Amino acid sequence: MQMIPRSLKLTALAVALASTPVGAETLRLQTKNLTLEFEVGEGGRLYQRPLGTDMKRERLQRADEAYPQAGDGYIWEPALQVVHADGNTSTALVYDGVERNPEAADREMVRIKLRDPAYAFEAALCFRLHRDRDVVEQWTEIRHHEPGAVTLERMASSSLLLPPANVELTHFYGDWANEMNPVTERLTPGTKVLDSKIGVRAHQFGNPSFLLSLDGPATENSGHVLAGSLAWSGSFQFAFDHFGERVRVLCGVNPFASAYHLEPERTFATPVMIWVWSGAGFGEMSRKLHGWAHEFGFRDGRQPRTVLLNNWEATGFDFDFNRIAGLFEPAKELGVELFLLDDGWFGNQYPRVNDHAGLGDWEPNRTRLPEGLAPLAAEAVKRGLRFGIWLEPEMVNPKSALFERHPDWVIRQPKRELELQRNQLALDLTRPEVQEFEWNVIRDILSVPNVSYAKWDCDRYLTQSGSAWLGPDRQSHLWIDYVRALYALMDRTAKAFPNTELMLCSGGGGRADYGALKYFHEFWPSDNTDPVRRVAMQWNYSYFFPAMTLAAHVTHWGDRPMHFACAVAMSARFGMDLDLAKLPAQDKAVCAGAISAYKRIRDVTHLGDLYRLEPPQGAMRGALNFVAPDRSRAVVFVFQLKEGQPLPVRPQGLDSARKYAVRELNPAPGRAALPQEGRTFTGADLMRDGVVPSCAKAVEACVVELEAEP
Ligand code: DGJ
């Protein structure tokens, strides 16, 4: 079957005309270039036309059900599997109307209602359509009025149908310090499952985002591309069910050990699945998704981020007031704007001097910080820096006063030896006392005067998922209720501290999703800060997440030249994790230059459009550029990974007619100036002929600003 015919290439006029249901039996949900078409078939069941096909001529089959239910004739992977209050394991939903509500000029909310005629059971397929961005947020709401609880065995957020030919899937696997490795494969008959079963820090081994190209391999600038990202920080499952003539993509919480007993009159809302469409490759897809994210996906998306200095790589657990305060003056001199105090500042009965003890006891350590946190924060502010603090509210060391007081507050299995990770356990956030405890911890820490930034860490996942609170009948609720309680806590935090910037951290990319990011400003993509590794990692995260959400700190990982490390960090949300007192003068000068360059370009890199130019995986170099929304400025990054020729790099997205002055930012000491330095070229010339960078040797970088004439 040939993919992507006319229906995906609609003109704006066609979009306007088609924004209402066509006839009584067909529902057409549209963004600018994407059509989701549903049809009510025989017996009232709801069907979906596989995305991008003109299947009017084809007869609807059970395989085409829009949200298939188990137990009444559907034989492939179902979206919904329910045990009703009377024990019946079948569900048969029929169409029960649609509600369409405009939310803004380019935004519509659609709810397709379904009900089971034999049971007081209903589901609503919910879609928020962002028309101009080609973004669809999709989720499902399930509700019933049966005489007792029903059990949801499976409850997908989305179960999109695609045609089967030439579908390529790119997903991202990894582990701690080795996150976001892409793998691309063609979908073939059978079911391909990507999932996580570890509940907390759930993305340690794979990110809940993927790319699909629908007509064979796509590139940055060509191909029909659908990207999906599940806004969920817990165990997830994507099942790509390829059965002959269709591919169904089932996305949602992982049904593994997660049967959910839904009481009458309560609504179960699944997590939101975010879909983005592009008919022009991965680049356009990312720009659309980033545009959505700046507005809806994370906090303060229009506010470029400051320069941060963290002490973790510099001091580890080994510090006191004077050691930390001693970092402020050199930081300020260098141009740093915000200081982040990491792990190790708390615990008295069991001081947190390493990762074996003290977690859970959140009083400042009296030896290290005799007067508490406030004087240190005040000292930072006196020196002209903002002050931030590390916390890990969900966790506890068994060697802590908290665990001694409340051994039943942790997630564990009775009769089993405690399994520790990094010497710690997760607190059971489904328990109300734990919710209150964690809130009090967060509130007290963030209320310390002058604290305006926090890093929320999470350094283990779940392996013994037992809750003393949930009791014998609801153990399987833990996976879902934990994440819901977590979001309630994050929401409370964001609302109570609207001016406090928040970094989401989970030992790296263990929590990199739009479910949690909604309450945060940025996330920590990896503990691996080797800039060579970061070039590829940040590239891969950038498919889904804007540069300003990717915390990138300059460290000594990999022992790379400082100039290269700074350039890589400058292409995202710049920070440093260095002992400035020990930094050689030459490196200090490079850092100072990078900081001032970052301040100059951050409005472009953070608020502009990203163009990925040359993929770094296995290549000599990687290159990308950002363009300001008004196209008056652009910044080109070239990261040389292996020795090569200084071949021109061709920026994209410039205004062809305008003239841009070329200028290298923070040039590396000792390298010749760019051949085009200081000269002016039209956007068309630059996009055609490129800019010749100053780098050709391995681990050299070049950052070039293009500034349009007024
Ligand atoms: C894991 C984080 O990824 C690190 O940056 C650091 O904050 C440590 N935790 C502290 O324990």
XYZ file of C-alpha atoms and ligand atoms in Angstrom:
721
model
C 0.000 0.000 0.000
C 1.378 3.421 -0.914
C 1.638 5.774 2.043
C 0.689 9.359 2.677
C -1.529 10.361 -0.130
C -3.451 13.583 -0.506
C -5.314 13.468 2.788
C -2.214 14.625 4.667
C -1.513 17.497 2.341
C -4.579 19.541 2.932
C -4.719 23.199 2.208
C -5.759 25.655 4.869
C -9.111 26.034 3.115
C -9.791 22.344 3.227
C -8.919 22.379 6.916
C -11.448 25.091 7.585
C -14.151 23.336 5.641
C -13.526 20.023 7.260
C -13.456 21.067 10.884
C -16.886 19.638 11.613
C -18.071 16.010 11.459
C -18.732 14.904 7.899
C -22.189 13.396 7.862
C -23.571 11.729 10.963
C -21.251 8.750 10.947
C -17.833 10.193 10.186
C -15.715 12.293 12.526
C -12.788 14.118 11.144
C -10.250 15.530 13.589
C -7.821 17.840 11.923
C -4.785 19.897 12.445
C -3.184 21.814 9.625
C -1.604 18.798 7.953
C -2.901 15.793 9.831
C -6.276 14.091 9.662
C -7.589 11.548 12.126
C -10.713 10.038 10.697
C -13.186 7.966 12.649
C -16.276 6.235 11.435
C -19.240 4.697 13.175
C -19.810 1.280 11.658
C -22.273 -1.501 11.929
C -23.721 -2.008 15.383
C -22.433 1.403 16.421
C -18.785 0.451 16.956
C -16.206 3.178 16.350
C -13.523 2.617 13.719
C -10.469 4.588 12.697
C -9.187 5.034 9.165
C -5.474 4.183 9.319
C -3.560 7.421 9.439
C -2.689 8.898 6.097
C -4.692 6.508 3.967
C -7.654 7.100 1.805
C -9.437 3.977 2.950
C -12.957 5.028 2.041
C -13.084 2.240 -0.513
C -12.015 -0.381 1.957
C -14.487 -2.182 4.133
C -14.161 -1.553 7.852
C -12.995 -4.579 9.790
C -12.661 -5.401 13.458
C -8.951 -4.700 13.045
C -9.883 -1.063 12.387
C -11.561 -0.422 15.742
C -10.603 2.933 17.144
C -10.139 1.793 20.745
C -10.486 -2.003 20.719
C -11.758 -3.790 23.782
C -10.917 -7.308 24.905
C -13.400 -10.117 25.215
C -15.978 -9.596 22.493
C -14.364 -10.655 19.259
C -11.307 -8.448 18.964
C -8.325 -10.784 18.725
C -5.238 -8.565 18.701
C -3.704 -6.382 21.418
C -6.622 -4.485 22.983
C -6.576 -0.889 24.153
C -8.997 -1.663 26.947
C -9.438 -4.792 29.024
C -11.947 -4.714 31.849
C -13.394 -7.068 34.432
C -16.855 -5.739 35.196
C -18.346 -5.674 38.675
C -20.174 -8.967 37.986
C -17.022 -10.706 36.730
C -17.736 -10.403 32.989
C -14.408 -10.018 31.181
C -15.819 -8.589 27.960
C -16.488 -5.011 26.969
C -18.268 -3.817 23.820
C -18.328 -0.053 23.397
C -20.541 1.780 20.943
C -20.458 5.363 19.801
C -22.419 7.712 22.043
C -21.818 11.145 20.539
C -19.075 13.719 20.298
C -18.374 17.013 22.031
C -16.250 19.595 20.243
C -15.176 22.750 22.011
C -12.854 25.441 20.695
C -10.354 26.385 23.416
C -8.474 29.046 21.458
C -8.228 30.282 17.878
C -6.043 27.326 16.870
C -7.003 24.831 19.569
C -9.942 22.469 19.808
C -10.935 19.913 22.413
C -12.776 16.848 21.135
C -14.326 14.094 23.246
C -15.649 11.039 21.454
C -17.984 9.277 23.831
C -18.384 5.508 23.920
C -20.565 3.318 26.150
C -21.277 -0.324 26.709
C -25.022 -0.961 26.172
C -24.888 -3.976 28.491
C -23.160 -2.166 31.363
C -23.216 1.277 32.914
C -19.674 1.720 31.661
C -18.299 4.485 29.464
C -15.087 5.745 27.969
C -14.258 9.055 26.308
C -11.485 9.318 23.739
C -10.096 12.800 24.344
C -8.110 14.853 21.847
C -6.730 18.337 22.179
C -5.863 19.497 18.671
C -3.248 22.221 18.274
C -4.065 23.063 14.703
C -1.144 25.213 13.564
C 1.471 23.117 15.305
C 0.166 19.726 14.106
C 0.276 18.549 17.717
C -2.404 16.321 19.205
C -2.642 15.544 22.903
C -4.611 12.366 23.381
C -5.871 10.509 26.428
C -8.806 8.366 27.549
C -11.234 8.843 30.403
C -13.000 5.814 31.830
C -15.984 5.930 34.149
C -18.778 3.623 35.283
C -21.858 3.326 37.471
C -21.786 -0.431 38.066
C -22.779 -1.768 41.480
C -19.159 -2.377 42.539
C -15.593 -1.693 41.426
C -14.547 -2.725 37.938
C -10.990 -3.796 37.279
C -9.047 -2.109 34.500
C -6.491 -4.616 33.274
C -5.398 -2.495 30.316
C -6.202 1.114 29.643
C -4.247 2.661 26.814
C -4.020 6.402 26.381
C -4.009 6.044 22.627
C -4.303 3.245 20.088
C -3.566 4.877 16.776
C -3.867 2.877 13.545
C -1.251 3.206 10.811
C -1.004 1.450 7.492
C 1.513 -1.374 7.621
C 3.979 -0.776 4.801
C 7.337 0.918 5.293
C 6.863 2.024 8.891
C 10.176 2.723 10.590
C 10.440 3.091 14.333
C 13.235 4.941 16.113
C 13.403 4.488 19.864
C 15.984 5.310 22.493
C 17.571 2.885 24.939
C 20.367 3.171 27.463
C 21.301 3.001 31.099
C 22.720 5.278 33.753
C 25.340 7.596 32.198
C 24.596 6.157 28.779
C 21.162 7.528 27.988
C 19.346 8.099 24.698
C 20.949 5.748 22.187
C 18.801 5.616 19.074
C 17.910 2.456 17.241
C 15.869 2.421 14.052
C 14.054 -0.630 12.771
C 11.347 -1.453 10.316
C 8.131 -2.750 11.866
C 7.303 -6.259 10.725
C 4.409 -8.572 11.599
C 4.203 -9.345 15.306
C 4.135 -7.111 18.345
C 7.122 -4.976 19.258
C 6.955 -3.826 22.874
C 8.978 -0.998 24.409
C 8.372 -0.617 28.099
C 9.506 0.111 31.604
C 8.561 -1.907 34.708
C 10.468 0.018 37.359
C 7.888 2.600 38.398
C 10.103 5.358 39.755
C 13.094 6.705 37.791
C 11.205 4.747 35.178
C 13.128 5.856 32.090
C 16.540 4.674 33.142
C 16.671 2.107 30.344
C 14.485 3.729 27.690
C 12.749 7.030 27.086
C 8.942 7.191 26.664
C 9.273 8.964 23.323
C 9.726 7.583 19.828
C 9.764 8.546 16.158
C 7.861 6.881 13.357
C 8.525 7.523 9.720
C 5.621 6.382 7.635
C 6.971 6.001 4.157
C 10.409 4.553 4.616
C 13.413 6.319 6.115
C 12.898 10.001 6.836
C 15.579 12.672 7.089
C 15.737 16.005 8.863
C 14.049 17.697 5.920
C 12.015 15.018 4.223
C 9.605 12.254 5.006
C 6.302 11.816 6.769
C 7.059 11.703 10.428
C 4.964 11.084 13.486
C 6.597 11.520 16.883
C 5.030 10.324 20.109
C 5.861 11.175 23.704
C 3.990 9.867 26.720
C 3.616 12.394 29.518
C 4.158 9.846 32.274
C 7.017 9.383 34.724
C 6.095 5.841 35.718
C 6.193 2.452 34.032
C 5.039 2.831 30.453
C 4.296 0.557 27.547
C 4.323 1.127 23.805
C 3.114 -1.873 21.813
C 3.529 -1.687 18.029
C 1.116 -4.370 16.960
C 1.671 -5.223 13.315
C -0.975 -7.631 12.107
C -0.849 -7.962 8.364
C -2.751 -5.011 7.034
C -2.449 -2.605 9.926
C -0.093 -1.343 12.562
C -1.703 -0.345 15.826
C 0.374 1.771 18.186
C -0.829 1.263 21.757
C 0.599 3.761 24.220
C 0.014 4.224 27.907
C 0.782 3.087 31.421
C 2.309 -0.353 31.535
C -0.430 -2.905 32.269
C 2.249 -5.047 33.953
C 1.060 -5.811 37.521
C -1.116 -2.700 37.380
C -4.721 -3.891 37.495
C -6.700 -0.911 38.722
C -9.931 -1.268 40.702
C -12.076 1.655 39.686
C -14.887 2.513 42.069
C -18.273 3.622 40.680
C -18.614 7.322 39.784
C -14.817 7.820 39.750
C -13.016 8.759 36.551
C -9.790 7.103 35.510
C -7.906 9.491 33.232
C -4.949 7.944 31.445
C -1.724 9.907 30.934
C -1.562 12.189 27.935
C 0.084 10.929 24.764
C 1.559 13.766 22.714
C 1.628 13.265 18.937
C 3.358 15.557 16.451
C 3.094 15.310 12.712
C 5.343 16.577 9.962
C 5.319 15.979 6.231
C 8.823 17.477 5.996
C 11.012 15.315 8.198
C 12.323 15.257 11.754
C 13.507 18.862 11.793
C 10.100 20.398 11.225
C 8.560 17.866 13.608
C 10.912 18.966 16.403
C 10.325 22.655 15.766
C 6.578 22.107 16.059
C 6.925 20.039 19.217
C 9.320 22.555 20.753
C 6.850 25.337 19.947
C 4.137 23.420 21.792
C 6.483 22.690 24.693
C 7.484 26.327 25.150
C 3.833 27.119 25.690
C 2.447 24.016 27.393
C 5.216 21.516 28.147
C 7.400 23.137 30.813
C 7.531 26.225 32.992
C 8.519 29.749 31.995
C 9.236 28.682 28.443
C 9.863 32.241 27.265
C 12.489 33.093 29.847
C 16.098 32.318 28.826
C 18.035 30.562 31.571
C 20.882 31.782 33.725
C 24.463 30.526 34.096
C 24.614 27.989 36.898
C 27.487 26.659 38.985
C 26.964 23.333 40.786
C 29.391 21.959 43.377
C 28.733 18.206 42.891
C 31.618 17.347 40.584
C 33.881 19.802 42.402
C 33.356 18.776 46.040
C 31.136 15.688 46.096
C 30.036 15.192 49.709
C 33.136 16.889 51.064
C 32.331 20.475 51.991
C 31.341 22.900 54.696
C 30.176 26.525 54.835
C 33.596 27.993 54.095
C 34.405 25.630 51.260
C 31.133 26.481 49.516
C 31.220 30.201 50.297
C 34.740 30.223 48.886
C 33.323 29.285 45.489
C 31.068 32.343 45.266
C 33.601 35.075 44.581
C 35.397 33.283 41.711
C 32.018 32.280 40.338
C 30.776 35.830 40.296
C 34.001 37.037 38.705
C 33.547 34.550 35.916
C 29.985 35.678 35.214
C 28.042 32.895 36.966
C 24.527 33.962 38.006
C 23.225 31.095 40.123
C 24.870 28.683 42.562
C 23.441 25.207 43.231
C 24.407 23.389 46.438
C 24.188 19.648 45.826
C 23.836 16.571 48.040
C 25.503 16.381 51.472
C 24.213 19.409 53.379
C 21.910 17.613 55.859
C 21.651 14.871 58.507
C 22.870 15.051 62.104
C 22.260 11.756 63.859
C 23.422 10.141 60.606
C 25.354 12.840 58.762
C 25.069 12.721 54.999
C 28.793 12.596 54.358
C 28.446 9.845 51.754
C 25.547 8.043 50.125
C 25.208 5.466 52.935
C 23.343 7.535 55.493
C 21.218 10.522 56.311
C 18.793 10.587 53.396
C 15.394 11.482 54.834
C 16.752 13.626 57.671
C 16.470 17.051 56.160
C 17.909 19.264 58.898
C 21.102 21.062 57.864
C 24.176 19.336 59.220
C 25.345 21.297 62.273
C 29.045 20.695 61.690
C 28.993 21.755 58.064
C 26.379 24.488 58.258
C 26.216 25.493 61.937
C 23.657 28.232 61.296
C 21.683 26.295 58.696
C 21.148 27.071 55.035
C 19.987 30.659 55.348
C 23.408 32.281 55.987
C 24.912 30.413 53.019
C 22.081 31.497 50.742
C 22.432 35.057 52.068
C 26.175 34.964 51.425
C 25.550 33.888 47.810
C 23.097 36.710 47.286
C 25.512 39.184 48.894
C 28.057 38.118 46.284
C 25.557 38.705 43.508
C 24.502 35.091 42.938
C 21.138 33.411 43.252
C 21.114 30.304 45.444
C 19.720 26.840 44.733
C 19.536 23.629 46.700
C 19.483 19.853 46.048
C 16.805 17.633 47.524
C 15.590 14.087 47.061
C 12.296 14.094 48.943
C 11.082 10.661 47.837
C 13.949 8.640 49.267
C 15.408 7.384 52.538
C 18.564 5.604 53.692
C 17.850 2.781 56.148
C 20.595 4.455 58.175
C 18.500 7.483 59.040
C 16.367 8.731 61.878
C 13.395 8.776 59.497
C 13.642 5.065 58.714
C 14.089 4.212 62.375
C 10.900 6.114 63.176
C 8.847 4.847 60.219
C 10.111 1.564 58.774
C 6.614 0.945 57.368
C 6.777 4.089 55.199
C 9.025 2.501 52.583
C 8.157 0.551 49.481
C 9.216 -3.036 50.146
C 7.921 -6.574 50.152
C 7.276 -8.243 53.484
C 9.257 -11.454 54.129
C 11.920 -10.381 51.607
C 15.364 -9.057 52.274
C 15.438 -5.284 51.641
C 16.927 -4.610 48.238
C 18.830 -1.346 48.296
C 19.997 0.733 45.369
C 22.593 3.364 46.127
C 21.954 2.319 49.743
C 18.467 3.747 49.669
C 14.753 2.953 49.532
C 11.790 4.820 48.081
C 9.160 6.192 50.435
C 5.616 5.038 49.772
C 4.064 8.170 48.335
C 0.604 6.594 48.196
C 0.495 6.909 52.000
C -1.008 10.215 53.166
C 1.515 10.694 56.016
C 4.342 10.320 53.499
C 2.697 12.830 51.171
C 2.503 15.294 54.040
C 6.036 14.535 55.187
C 7.483 15.112 51.723
C 5.488 18.269 51.258
C 6.768 19.623 54.593
C 10.339 18.821 53.561
C 9.944 20.618 50.247
C 8.108 23.574 51.749
C 10.649 24.055 54.532
C 13.646 23.881 52.217
C 12.219 26.102 49.508
C 11.053 28.612 52.126
C 14.607 29.289 53.308
C 15.157 32.956 52.453
C 16.984 33.508 49.147
C 16.509 29.970 47.804
C 15.264 30.449 44.244
C 16.273 27.202 42.509
C 16.055 23.500 43.385
C 17.246 20.220 41.923
C 14.756 17.420 42.679
C 16.676 14.154 42.487
C 15.508 10.524 42.477
C 18.282 7.971 42.678
C 16.689 4.560 42.591
C 13.907 2.639 40.892
C 11.493 0.086 42.328
C 12.271 -3.597 42.492
C 10.104 -4.755 45.420
C 6.871 -2.963 44.781
C 4.972 -3.567 48.013
C 2.991 -0.984 49.947
C 1.961 -1.537 53.558
C -0.531 1.297 53.066
C -2.429 -0.029 50.055
C -3.414 -3.321 51.710
C -3.838 -6.737 50.086
C -6.440 -5.751 47.452
C -4.766 -2.699 45.990
C -1.087 -3.610 45.716
C -1.371 -3.295 41.944
C -2.368 0.383 42.345
C 1.098 1.300 43.552
C 2.610 1.960 40.124
C -0.091 4.380 39.078
C -0.992 5.930 42.425
C 2.660 6.657 43.168
C 3.006 8.763 40.033
C -0.298 10.503 40.639
C 0.749 11.391 44.193
C 4.102 12.548 42.848
C 2.422 14.866 40.359
C 0.176 16.226 43.108
C 3.301 17.016 45.115
C 5.067 18.585 42.156
C 1.979 20.626 41.331
C 1.706 21.830 44.918
C 5.368 22.794 44.844
C 5.089 24.670 41.555
C 2.031 26.567 42.789
C 3.441 27.402 46.212
C 6.808 28.508 44.786
C 5.999 30.057 41.421
C 9.288 31.955 41.326
C 11.525 29.024 42.195
C 13.198 27.390 39.221
C 13.110 23.600 39.335
C 15.414 21.032 37.787
C 14.123 17.506 37.359
C 16.884 15.003 37.997
C 16.911 11.267 38.322
C 20.560 10.343 38.297
C 20.364 11.548 34.717
C 17.575 10.720 32.292
C 15.558 8.466 34.592
C 12.741 10.980 34.468
C 12.711 12.732 31.113
C 9.094 13.180 30.093
C 6.422 15.822 29.703
C 4.388 14.436 32.639
C 6.848 15.741 35.231
C 8.421 18.483 33.109
C 5.122 20.363 33.210
C 5.980 21.346 36.798
C 9.673 21.983 36.116
C 11.935 24.224 34.073
C 14.573 21.776 32.894
C 15.851 18.251 33.378
C 19.210 16.611 33.850
C 19.711 14.467 30.743
C 22.568 12.369 32.094
C 25.225 12.180 34.770
C 27.549 11.613 31.856
C 28.840 15.090 31.074
C 31.669 13.989 28.789
C 31.033 16.550 26.038
C 31.794 14.038 23.293
C 29.010 11.808 24.597
C 26.783 14.821 25.237
C 26.911 15.947 21.591
C 25.019 12.832 20.519
C 22.869 12.621 23.633
C 21.666 16.215 23.408
C 21.037 15.716 19.703
C 18.790 12.739 20.481
C 16.926 14.466 23.306
C 16.434 17.436 20.996
C 13.997 15.472 18.851
C 11.525 15.909 21.700
C 12.799 18.559 24.113
C 13.860 22.193 23.487
C 17.484 23.142 24.206
C 16.568 25.245 27.225
C 15.173 22.186 29.031
C 18.424 20.198 28.685
C 20.745 20.963 31.584
C 24.295 20.816 30.249
C 27.166 21.377 32.648
C 30.824 21.818 31.885
C 32.832 19.261 33.891
C 36.093 17.344 33.589
C 34.333 14.140 32.437
C 36.253 12.628 29.555
C 39.121 15.061 30.173
C 38.299 17.062 27.042
C 39.573 20.523 26.144
C 37.704 23.190 28.075
C 36.813 25.055 24.897
C 35.039 22.016 23.466
C 33.235 21.281 26.763
C 32.006 24.879 26.973
C 30.750 24.937 23.377
C 28.704 21.753 23.908
C 27.144 23.110 27.103
C 26.414 26.464 25.425
C 24.170 24.721 22.909
C 21.735 23.797 25.702
C 21.042 25.157 29.207
C 24.528 26.157 30.295
C 25.983 25.308 33.670
C 29.313 24.410 35.205
C 30.344 21.821 37.714
C 33.964 22.740 38.272
C 36.209 23.721 41.147
C 36.915 27.217 39.957
C 39.647 27.709 42.552
C 41.652 24.907 40.958
C 41.001 25.821 37.350
C 44.155 26.834 35.386
C 44.114 30.475 34.270
C 43.858 29.517 30.595
C 40.762 27.365 31.188
C 39.261 30.099 33.335
C 39.621 32.549 30.471
C 37.927 30.087 28.109
C 35.058 29.662 30.599
C 34.676 33.415 31.048
C 34.509 33.827 27.273
C 31.950 31.038 26.992
C 29.784 32.559 29.709
C 29.731 35.941 28.069
C 28.999 34.357 24.674
C 26.192 32.289 26.215
C 24.632 35.406 27.699
C 24.765 37.015 24.280
C 23.120 34.118 22.427
C 20.772 32.514 24.947
C 17.732 34.330 23.642
C 18.469 32.682 20.267
C 19.388 29.180 21.500
C 16.571 29.092 24.049
C 13.768 30.816 22.185
C 14.727 30.276 18.553
C 14.165 27.439 16.114
C 16.519 24.479 16.034
C 17.924 23.093 12.777
C 19.889 19.862 13.136
C 22.401 19.993 10.305
C 24.906 17.146 10.536
C 24.225 14.111 12.735
C 27.117 13.306 15.072
C 26.554 9.551 15.503
C 29.615 7.798 14.160
C 30.519 10.933 12.177
C 33.525 13.259 11.975
C 31.484 16.064 13.436
C 28.031 17.174 14.440
C 26.496 20.532 13.567
C 23.306 22.418 14.327
C 22.036 25.949 14.293
C 19.402 28.030 16.012
C 17.541 30.913 14.399
C 15.816 33.718 16.318
C 12.042 33.858 15.777
C 12.399 37.077 13.739
C 15.394 35.578 11.858
C 17.538 38.555 12.745
C 20.162 36.312 14.358
C 21.365 32.757 14.199
C 23.991 30.706 15.988
C 25.824 27.798 14.378
C 27.536 25.094 16.443
C 30.120 22.744 14.960
C 31.469 19.935 17.141
C 34.445 18.178 15.616
C 34.582 14.618 16.947
C 37.325 13.164 14.755
C 40.067 14.792 12.752
C 38.718 16.054 9.417
C 38.668 18.907 6.924
C 37.171 22.271 7.866
C 34.375 21.818 5.364
C 31.679 24.480 5.229
C 28.635 23.911 7.392
C 25.394 25.082 5.823
C 22.970 26.768 8.205
C 19.238 26.600 7.614
C 16.231 28.749 8.407
C 17.863 32.122 7.613
C 16.092 34.892 5.772
C 17.455 34.462 2.225
C 17.246 38.144 1.396
C 18.835 39.604 4.525
C 22.524 40.140 4.974
C 24.195 38.553 7.981
C 27.565 39.426 9.509
C 29.650 36.369 10.427
C 31.429 36.315 13.759
C 32.987 33.475 15.729
C 32.116 33.589 19.418
C 34.703 32.813 22.077
C 37.280 31.621 19.534
C 39.692 28.994 20.848
C 43.082 30.447 21.776
C 45.701 29.924 19.111
C 43.420 29.091 16.215
C 43.287 31.136 13.014
C 40.266 33.400 12.530
C 37.377 32.199 10.372
C 37.933 32.906 6.686
C 34.581 34.729 6.687
C 35.115 36.522 10.017
C 33.603 40.004 10.015
C 32.232 39.732 6.486
C 28.624 39.990 5.431
C 26.656 37.543 3.279
C 23.043 37.124 2.331
C 21.082 34.379 4.038
C 20.788 32.665 0.652
C 24.580 32.688 0.213
C 25.177 31.352 3.683
C 22.603 28.573 3.313
C 24.059 27.604 -0.066
C 27.811 28.019 0.488
C 28.025 27.615 4.229
C 30.388 28.908 6.852
C 33.869 27.437 7.083
C 34.444 26.655 10.761
C 37.677 27.129 12.675
C 37.760 23.518 13.844
C 39.201 20.460 12.105
C 40.884 18.442 14.855
C 39.102 16.039 17.181
C 37.384 17.673 20.171
C 37.526 21.141 18.730
C 34.401 23.230 18.421
C 33.347 26.397 16.702
C 30.400 28.645 17.565
C 29.452 31.233 14.977
C 26.969 34.051 15.312
C 25.171 35.348 12.239
C 23.717 38.789 12.805
C 21.451 40.422 10.261
C 22.036 44.013 9.270
C 19.381 46.268 10.737
C 22.578 12.060 41.152
C 22.651 13.287 40.298
O 22.493 12.961 38.968
C 23.981 13.990 40.549
O 24.080 15.124 39.715
C 24.076 14.377 41.994
O 23.081 15.333 42.298
C 23.905 13.146 42.877
N 22.710 12.427 42.540
C 23.878 13.532 44.329
O 23.652 12.478 45.142
